[in-house]
Coordinates of C-alpha atoms in Angstrom, one line a residue:
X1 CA -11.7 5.0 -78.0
X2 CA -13.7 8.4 -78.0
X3 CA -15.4 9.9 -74.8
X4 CA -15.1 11.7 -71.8
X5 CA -13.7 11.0 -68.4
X6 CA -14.5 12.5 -65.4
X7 CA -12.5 11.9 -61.9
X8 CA -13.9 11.7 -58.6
X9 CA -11.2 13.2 -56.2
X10 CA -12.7 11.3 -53.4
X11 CA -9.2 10.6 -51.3
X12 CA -7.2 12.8 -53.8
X13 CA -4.9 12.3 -56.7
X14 CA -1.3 10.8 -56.8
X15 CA 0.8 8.6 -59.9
X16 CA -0.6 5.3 -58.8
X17 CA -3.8 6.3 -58.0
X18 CA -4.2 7.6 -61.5
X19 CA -2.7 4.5 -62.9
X20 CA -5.6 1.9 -60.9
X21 CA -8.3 3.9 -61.8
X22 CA -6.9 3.6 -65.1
X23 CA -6.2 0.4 -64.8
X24 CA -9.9 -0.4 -63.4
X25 CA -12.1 1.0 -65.7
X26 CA -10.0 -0.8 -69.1
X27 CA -7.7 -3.6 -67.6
X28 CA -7.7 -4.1 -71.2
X29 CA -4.6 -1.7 -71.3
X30 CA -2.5 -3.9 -68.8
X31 CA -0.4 -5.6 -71.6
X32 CA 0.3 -2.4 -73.6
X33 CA 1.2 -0.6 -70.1
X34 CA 3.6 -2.7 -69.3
X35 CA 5.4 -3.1 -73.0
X36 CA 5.7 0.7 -72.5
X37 CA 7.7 0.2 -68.9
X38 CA 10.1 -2.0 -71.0
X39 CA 10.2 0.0 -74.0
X40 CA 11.3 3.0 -71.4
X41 CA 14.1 0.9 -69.8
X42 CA 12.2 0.8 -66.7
X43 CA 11.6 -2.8 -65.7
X44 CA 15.2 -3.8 -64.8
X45 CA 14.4 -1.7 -61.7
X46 CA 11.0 -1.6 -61.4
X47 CA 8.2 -4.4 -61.2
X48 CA 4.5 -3.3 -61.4
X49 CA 2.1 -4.6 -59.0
X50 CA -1.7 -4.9 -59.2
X51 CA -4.1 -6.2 -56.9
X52 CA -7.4 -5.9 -55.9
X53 CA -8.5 -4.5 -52.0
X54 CA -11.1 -2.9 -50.2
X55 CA -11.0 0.7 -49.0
X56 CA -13.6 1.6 -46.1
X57 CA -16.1 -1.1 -47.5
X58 CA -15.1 -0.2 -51.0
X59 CA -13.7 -2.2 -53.6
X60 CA -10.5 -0.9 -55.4
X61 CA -7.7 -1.4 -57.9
X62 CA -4.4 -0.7 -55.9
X63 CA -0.7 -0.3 -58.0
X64 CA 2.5 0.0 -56.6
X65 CA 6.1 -0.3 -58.2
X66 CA 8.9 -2.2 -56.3
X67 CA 12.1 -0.7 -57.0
X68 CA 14.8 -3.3 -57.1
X69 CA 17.5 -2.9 -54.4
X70 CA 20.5 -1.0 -55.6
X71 CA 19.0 0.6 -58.2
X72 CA 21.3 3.7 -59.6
X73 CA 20.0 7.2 -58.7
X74 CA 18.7 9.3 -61.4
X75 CA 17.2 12.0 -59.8
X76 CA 18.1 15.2 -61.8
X77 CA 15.7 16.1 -64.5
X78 CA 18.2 16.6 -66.7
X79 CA 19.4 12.6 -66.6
X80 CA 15.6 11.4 -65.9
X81 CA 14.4 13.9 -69.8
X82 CA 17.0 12.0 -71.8
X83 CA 16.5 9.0 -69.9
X84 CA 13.0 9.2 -71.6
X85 CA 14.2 10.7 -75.1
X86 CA 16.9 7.8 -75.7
X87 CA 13.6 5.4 -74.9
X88 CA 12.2 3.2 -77.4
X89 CA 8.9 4.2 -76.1
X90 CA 6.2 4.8 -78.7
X91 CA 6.2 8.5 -79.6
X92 CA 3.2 9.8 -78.3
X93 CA 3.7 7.9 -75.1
X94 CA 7.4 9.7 -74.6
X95 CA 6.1 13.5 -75.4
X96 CA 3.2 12.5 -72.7
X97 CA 5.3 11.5 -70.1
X98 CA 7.9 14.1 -71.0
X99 CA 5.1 16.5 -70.3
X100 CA 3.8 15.4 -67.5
X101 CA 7.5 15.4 -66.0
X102 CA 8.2 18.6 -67.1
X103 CA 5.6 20.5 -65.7
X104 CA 7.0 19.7 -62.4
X105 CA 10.2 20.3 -62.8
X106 CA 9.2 23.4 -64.0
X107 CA 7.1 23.8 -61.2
X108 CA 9.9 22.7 -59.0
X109 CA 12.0 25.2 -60.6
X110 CA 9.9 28.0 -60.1
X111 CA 9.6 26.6 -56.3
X112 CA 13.1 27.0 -56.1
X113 CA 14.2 29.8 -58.2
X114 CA 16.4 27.9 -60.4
X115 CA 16.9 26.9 -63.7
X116 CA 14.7 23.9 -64.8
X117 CA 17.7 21.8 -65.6
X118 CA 19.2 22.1 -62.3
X119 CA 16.2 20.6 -60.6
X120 CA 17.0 17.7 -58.1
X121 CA 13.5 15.7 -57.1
X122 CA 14.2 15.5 -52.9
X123 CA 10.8 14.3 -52.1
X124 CA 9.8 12.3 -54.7
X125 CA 11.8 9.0 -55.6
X126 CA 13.1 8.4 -58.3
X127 CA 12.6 5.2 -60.2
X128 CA 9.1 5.0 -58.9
X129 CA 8.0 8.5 -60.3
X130 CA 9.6 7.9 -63.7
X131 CA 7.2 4.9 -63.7
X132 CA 4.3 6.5 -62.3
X133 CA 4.3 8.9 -64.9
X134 CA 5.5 6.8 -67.7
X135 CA 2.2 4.4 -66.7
X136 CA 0.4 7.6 -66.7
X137 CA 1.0 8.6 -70.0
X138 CA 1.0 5.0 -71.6
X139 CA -2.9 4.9 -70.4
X140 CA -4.1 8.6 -71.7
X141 CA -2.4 7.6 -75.0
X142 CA -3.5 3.8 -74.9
X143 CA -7.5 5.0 -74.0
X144 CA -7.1 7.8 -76.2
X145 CA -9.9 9.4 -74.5
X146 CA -10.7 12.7 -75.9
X147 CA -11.8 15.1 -72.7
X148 CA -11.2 15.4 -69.3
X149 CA -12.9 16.8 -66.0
X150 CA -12.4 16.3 -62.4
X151 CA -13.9 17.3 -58.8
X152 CA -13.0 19.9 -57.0
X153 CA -9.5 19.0 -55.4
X154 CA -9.1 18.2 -51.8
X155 CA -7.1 21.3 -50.1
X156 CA -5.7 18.7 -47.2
X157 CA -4.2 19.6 -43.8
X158 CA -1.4 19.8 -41.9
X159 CA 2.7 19.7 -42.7
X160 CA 4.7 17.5 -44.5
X161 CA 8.4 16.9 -43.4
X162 CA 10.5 17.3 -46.8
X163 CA 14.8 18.2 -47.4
X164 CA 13.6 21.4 -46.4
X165 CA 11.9 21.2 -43.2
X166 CA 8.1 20.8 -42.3
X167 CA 6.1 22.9 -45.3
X168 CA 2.2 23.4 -45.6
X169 CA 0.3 21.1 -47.7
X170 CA -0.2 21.6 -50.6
X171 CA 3.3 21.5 -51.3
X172 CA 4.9 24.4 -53.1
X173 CA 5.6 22.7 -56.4
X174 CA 2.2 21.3 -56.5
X175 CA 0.2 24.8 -55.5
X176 CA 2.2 26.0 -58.2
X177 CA 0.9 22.9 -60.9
X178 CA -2.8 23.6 -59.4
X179 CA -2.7 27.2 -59.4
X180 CA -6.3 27.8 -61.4
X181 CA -7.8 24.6 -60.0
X182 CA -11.2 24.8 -57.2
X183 CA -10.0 23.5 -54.1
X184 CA -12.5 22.4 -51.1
X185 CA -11.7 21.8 -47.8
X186 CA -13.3 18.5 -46.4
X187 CA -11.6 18.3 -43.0
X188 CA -9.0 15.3 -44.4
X189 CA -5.5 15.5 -42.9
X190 CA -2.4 14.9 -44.4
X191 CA -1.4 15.6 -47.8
X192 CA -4.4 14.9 -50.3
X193 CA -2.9 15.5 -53.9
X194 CA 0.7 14.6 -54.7
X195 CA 3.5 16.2 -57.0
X196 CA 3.5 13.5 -58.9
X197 CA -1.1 13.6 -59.8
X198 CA -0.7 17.1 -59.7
X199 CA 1.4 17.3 -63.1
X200 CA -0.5 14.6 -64.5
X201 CA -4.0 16.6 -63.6
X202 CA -2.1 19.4 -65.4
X203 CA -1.5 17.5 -68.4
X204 CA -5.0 17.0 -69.0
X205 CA -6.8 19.5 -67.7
X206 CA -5.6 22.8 -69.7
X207 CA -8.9 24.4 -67.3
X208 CA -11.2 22.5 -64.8
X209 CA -14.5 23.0 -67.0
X210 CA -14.5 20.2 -69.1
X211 CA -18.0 18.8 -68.0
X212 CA -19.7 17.9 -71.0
X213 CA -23.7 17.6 -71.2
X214 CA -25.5 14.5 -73.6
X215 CA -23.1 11.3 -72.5
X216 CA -23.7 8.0 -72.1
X217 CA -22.0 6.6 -68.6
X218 CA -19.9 3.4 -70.2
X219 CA -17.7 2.2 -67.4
X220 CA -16.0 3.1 -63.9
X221 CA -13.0 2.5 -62.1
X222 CA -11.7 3.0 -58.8
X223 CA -8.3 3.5 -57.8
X224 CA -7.2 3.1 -54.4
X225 CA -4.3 5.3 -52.6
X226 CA -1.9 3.4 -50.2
X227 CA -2.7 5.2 -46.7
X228 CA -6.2 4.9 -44.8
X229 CA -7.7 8.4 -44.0
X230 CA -10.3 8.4 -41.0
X231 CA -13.8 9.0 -42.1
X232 CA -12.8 9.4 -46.4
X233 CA -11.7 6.8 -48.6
X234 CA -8.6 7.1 -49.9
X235 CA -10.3 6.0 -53.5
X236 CA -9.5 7.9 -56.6
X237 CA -13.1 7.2 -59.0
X238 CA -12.9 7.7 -62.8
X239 CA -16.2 7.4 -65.1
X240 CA -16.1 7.2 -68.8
X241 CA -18.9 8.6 -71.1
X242 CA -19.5 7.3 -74.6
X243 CA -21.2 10.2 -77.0
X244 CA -24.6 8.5 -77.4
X245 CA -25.1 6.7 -80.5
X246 CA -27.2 10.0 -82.2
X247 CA -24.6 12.3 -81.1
X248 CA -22.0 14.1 -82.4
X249 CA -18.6 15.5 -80.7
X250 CA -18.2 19.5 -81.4
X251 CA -14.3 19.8 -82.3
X252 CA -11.8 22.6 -83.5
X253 CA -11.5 22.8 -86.9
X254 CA -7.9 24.7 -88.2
X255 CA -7.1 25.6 -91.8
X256 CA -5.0 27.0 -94.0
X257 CA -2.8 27.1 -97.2
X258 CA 1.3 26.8 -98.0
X259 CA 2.6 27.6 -100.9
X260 CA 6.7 28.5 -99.8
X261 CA 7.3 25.0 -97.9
X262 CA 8.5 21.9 -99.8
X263 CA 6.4 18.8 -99.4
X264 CA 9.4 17.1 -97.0
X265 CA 9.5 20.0 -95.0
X266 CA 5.7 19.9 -94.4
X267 CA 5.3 16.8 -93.9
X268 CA 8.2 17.0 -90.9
X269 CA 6.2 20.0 -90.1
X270 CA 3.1 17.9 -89.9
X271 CA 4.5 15.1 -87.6
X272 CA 5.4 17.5 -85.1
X273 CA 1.5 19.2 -85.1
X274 CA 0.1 15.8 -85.4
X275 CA 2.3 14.4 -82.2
X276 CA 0.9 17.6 -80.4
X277 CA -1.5 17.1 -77.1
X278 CA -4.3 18.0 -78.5
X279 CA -4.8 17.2 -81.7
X280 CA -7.4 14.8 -83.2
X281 CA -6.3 14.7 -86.4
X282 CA -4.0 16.8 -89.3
X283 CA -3.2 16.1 -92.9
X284 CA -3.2 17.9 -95.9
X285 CA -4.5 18.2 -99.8
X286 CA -2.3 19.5 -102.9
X287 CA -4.1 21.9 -105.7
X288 CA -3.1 25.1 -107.5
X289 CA -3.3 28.9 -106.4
X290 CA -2.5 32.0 -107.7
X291 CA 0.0 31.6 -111.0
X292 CA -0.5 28.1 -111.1
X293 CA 2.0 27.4 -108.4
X294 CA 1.7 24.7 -106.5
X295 CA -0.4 24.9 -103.2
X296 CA -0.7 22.6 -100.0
X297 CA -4.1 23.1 -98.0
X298 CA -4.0 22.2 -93.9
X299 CA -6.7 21.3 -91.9
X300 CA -6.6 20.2 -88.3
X301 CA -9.0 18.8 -86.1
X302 CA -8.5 20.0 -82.3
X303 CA -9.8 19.5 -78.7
X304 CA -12.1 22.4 -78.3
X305 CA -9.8 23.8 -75.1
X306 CA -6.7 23.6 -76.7
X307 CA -7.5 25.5 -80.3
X308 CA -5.6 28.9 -78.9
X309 CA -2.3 26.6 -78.6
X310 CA -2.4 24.7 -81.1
X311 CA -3.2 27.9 -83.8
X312 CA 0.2 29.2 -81.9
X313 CA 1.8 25.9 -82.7
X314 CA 0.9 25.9 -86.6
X315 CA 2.2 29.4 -86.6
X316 CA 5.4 28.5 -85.3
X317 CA 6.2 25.0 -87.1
X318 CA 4.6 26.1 -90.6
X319 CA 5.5 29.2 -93.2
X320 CA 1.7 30.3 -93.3
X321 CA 0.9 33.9 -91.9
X322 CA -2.7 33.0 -91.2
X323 CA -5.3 29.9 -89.7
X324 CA -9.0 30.1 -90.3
X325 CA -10.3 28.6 -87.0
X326 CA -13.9 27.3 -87.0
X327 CA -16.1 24.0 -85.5
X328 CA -17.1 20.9 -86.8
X329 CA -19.7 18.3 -85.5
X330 CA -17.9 14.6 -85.9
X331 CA -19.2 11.7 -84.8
X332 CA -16.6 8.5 -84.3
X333 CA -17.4 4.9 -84.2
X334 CA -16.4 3.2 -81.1
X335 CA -12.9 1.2 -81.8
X336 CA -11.4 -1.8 -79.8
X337 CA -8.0 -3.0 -80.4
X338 CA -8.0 -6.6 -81.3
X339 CA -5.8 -9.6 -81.8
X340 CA -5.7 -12.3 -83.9
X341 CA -3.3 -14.8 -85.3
X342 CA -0.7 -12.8 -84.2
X343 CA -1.8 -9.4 -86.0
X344 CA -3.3 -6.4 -84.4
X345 CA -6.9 -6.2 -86.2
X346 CA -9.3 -3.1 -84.6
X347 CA -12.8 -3.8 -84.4
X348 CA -15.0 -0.8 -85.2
X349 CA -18.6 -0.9 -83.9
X350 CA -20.1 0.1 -87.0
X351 CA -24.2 0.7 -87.3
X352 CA -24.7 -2.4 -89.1
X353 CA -22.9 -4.7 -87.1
X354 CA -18.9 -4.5 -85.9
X355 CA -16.1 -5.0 -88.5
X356 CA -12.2 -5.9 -88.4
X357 CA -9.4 -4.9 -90.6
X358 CA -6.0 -6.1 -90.0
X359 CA -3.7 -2.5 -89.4
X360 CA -2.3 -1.4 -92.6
X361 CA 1.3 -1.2 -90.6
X362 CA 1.1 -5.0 -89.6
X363 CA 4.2 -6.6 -90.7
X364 CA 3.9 -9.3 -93.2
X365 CA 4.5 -12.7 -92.4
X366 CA 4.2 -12.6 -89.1
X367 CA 3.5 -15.8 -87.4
X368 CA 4.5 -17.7 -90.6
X369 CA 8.0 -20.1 -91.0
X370 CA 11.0 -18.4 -91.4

């Protein structure tokens, strides 16, 4: 899945309010998200609920997570980042929700003036954010989408009580995530954006224009927050835009050549650029350069925001001293994941009529007798 999506900050941002609008506007993703919340060790102590309510006259997804009495703390970032690393969560899914995690601790850190790994999360609790955020990054990766935009952010008003005492909203940690972000004031009390939807807005947005012109609305979801505001509804809105059919997406295009690396060590090299947020796409081609020596050339394909970072990151993971950075028009075909006799076969909406192709890593024999 290709496109852009755009959030409505209507009541303001938090984990589970990213996770029903999510969850709204592709319910399709519902099985995958929770495999993930297994895979990350998460659902001996925490059980996802959905349901379905009305907020001022509106209707909305709502999730929550139950934590299961007794469950053991783990609120140092420290435990909670190898928590996630020993996972069996599927790669990209851990380096998102690492991320996401660690740009507020980071944030918390800088709050603080302490070192990142001393960071203990006071106001936020603990199996419940782990979850939020591992939900969070389970449905960017699942969606895939490839931009991001959102409203102006909802300043709030008032004091929050916290291990600290009463503090201003927004709270530190989060001023610090959203520092760069528009802010309006719309009267609304109480805290509007939370820790927990500010590091995920950070994770997506590396700058707040991402507006896009020439898209197709394709679906919306709503996402309800669990308090009732007087006179705003506490709704979280997210619209998805397909490129129209005679369209193409404008992408970052990086290139350039190694000769000094062995094909191993590129192709670990490659993995890491290829895990990257931010990158479309990477691979390489084998020829011949100067004295016939042997000579790998790199190309890969970028979100147009994140080109500066990623040029640093193939700078730092490959021997090359230079990248030739350009701009390419693509245009994808829209892909659905699909299931059949047990094997995972996409459909691809192709011109002349839609297609399916079992995945080349399928297992064999599945389904058959042992």
């Amino acid at each position: 899945m290709t496109g852009h999506a755009h959030l409505d900050l209507v009541g303001g941002i938090s984990g589970d309010m990213f996770a029903a609008s999510m969850l709204s506007a592709f319910p399709g993703t519902r099985d995958q998200l929770e495999r993930d919340l297994s895979d990350a060790n998460l659902t001996d102590w925490v059980t996802l609920r959905v349901c379905e309510v009305r907020k001022s006259g509106f209707a909305a997804t709502q999730v929550g997570f139950e934590i299961t009495p007794g469950a053991p703390p783990t609120r140092h970032w420290k435990d909670i980042r190898a928590r996630l690393q020993g996972s069996a969560l599927r790669p990209a899914v851990r380096a998102a929700a690492i991320d996401i995690f660690s740009g507020l601790a980071e944030a918390e850190a800088a709050s603080h003036g302490i070192p990142v790994d001393k960071v203990h999360f006071h106001e936020i609790a603990d199996w419940d954010s782990m979850a939020d955020m591992v939900a969070a990054a389970s449905l960017i990766v699942s969606t895939k989408i490839a931009s991001w935009s959102c409203s102006d952010l909802p300043l709030g008003r008032g004091r929050v009580q916290t291990q600290h005492g009463l503090i201003p909203v927004p709270a530190p940690a989060t001023a610090h995530l959203l520092t760069g972000f528009r802010f309006a004031d719309d009267g609304g009390e109480g805290e509007r954006i939370t820790p927990t939807g500010a590091a995920i807005l950070r994770h997506l947005l590396p700058s707040q224009d991402g507006r896009q012109a020439g898209l197709k609305l394709s679906g919306i979801g709503t996402g309800a927050g669990q308090r009732d505001m007087k006179g705003i509804p506490n709704l979280c809105r997210l619209m998805y835009f397909e490129t129209a059919s005679a369209a193409a997406d404008l992408v970052g295009s990086l290139a350039f050549e190694i000769d000094d690396m062995t094909a191993e060590e590129l192709a670990a090299a490659l993995e890491r650029i290829q895990t990257s947020r931010g990158v479309l796409d990477a691979g390489y081609t084998t020829g011949y350069g100067k004295q016939s020596r042997s000579r790998h050339t790199v190309t890969v394909l970028v979100e147009p925001a994140r080109t500066d970072e990623i040029v640093d990151l193939c700078l730092r993971e490959t021997s090359t001293i230079g990248v030739r950075i350009g701009s390419v028009r693509r245009r994808v075909l829209r892909c659905e994941p699909g299931l059949g006799g047990g094997l995972r076969a996409p459909a691809v909406d192709r011109p002349g009529g839609a297609t399916a192709k079992v995945a080349r890593d399928e297992p064999v024999g599945v389904g058959g007798d042992e």
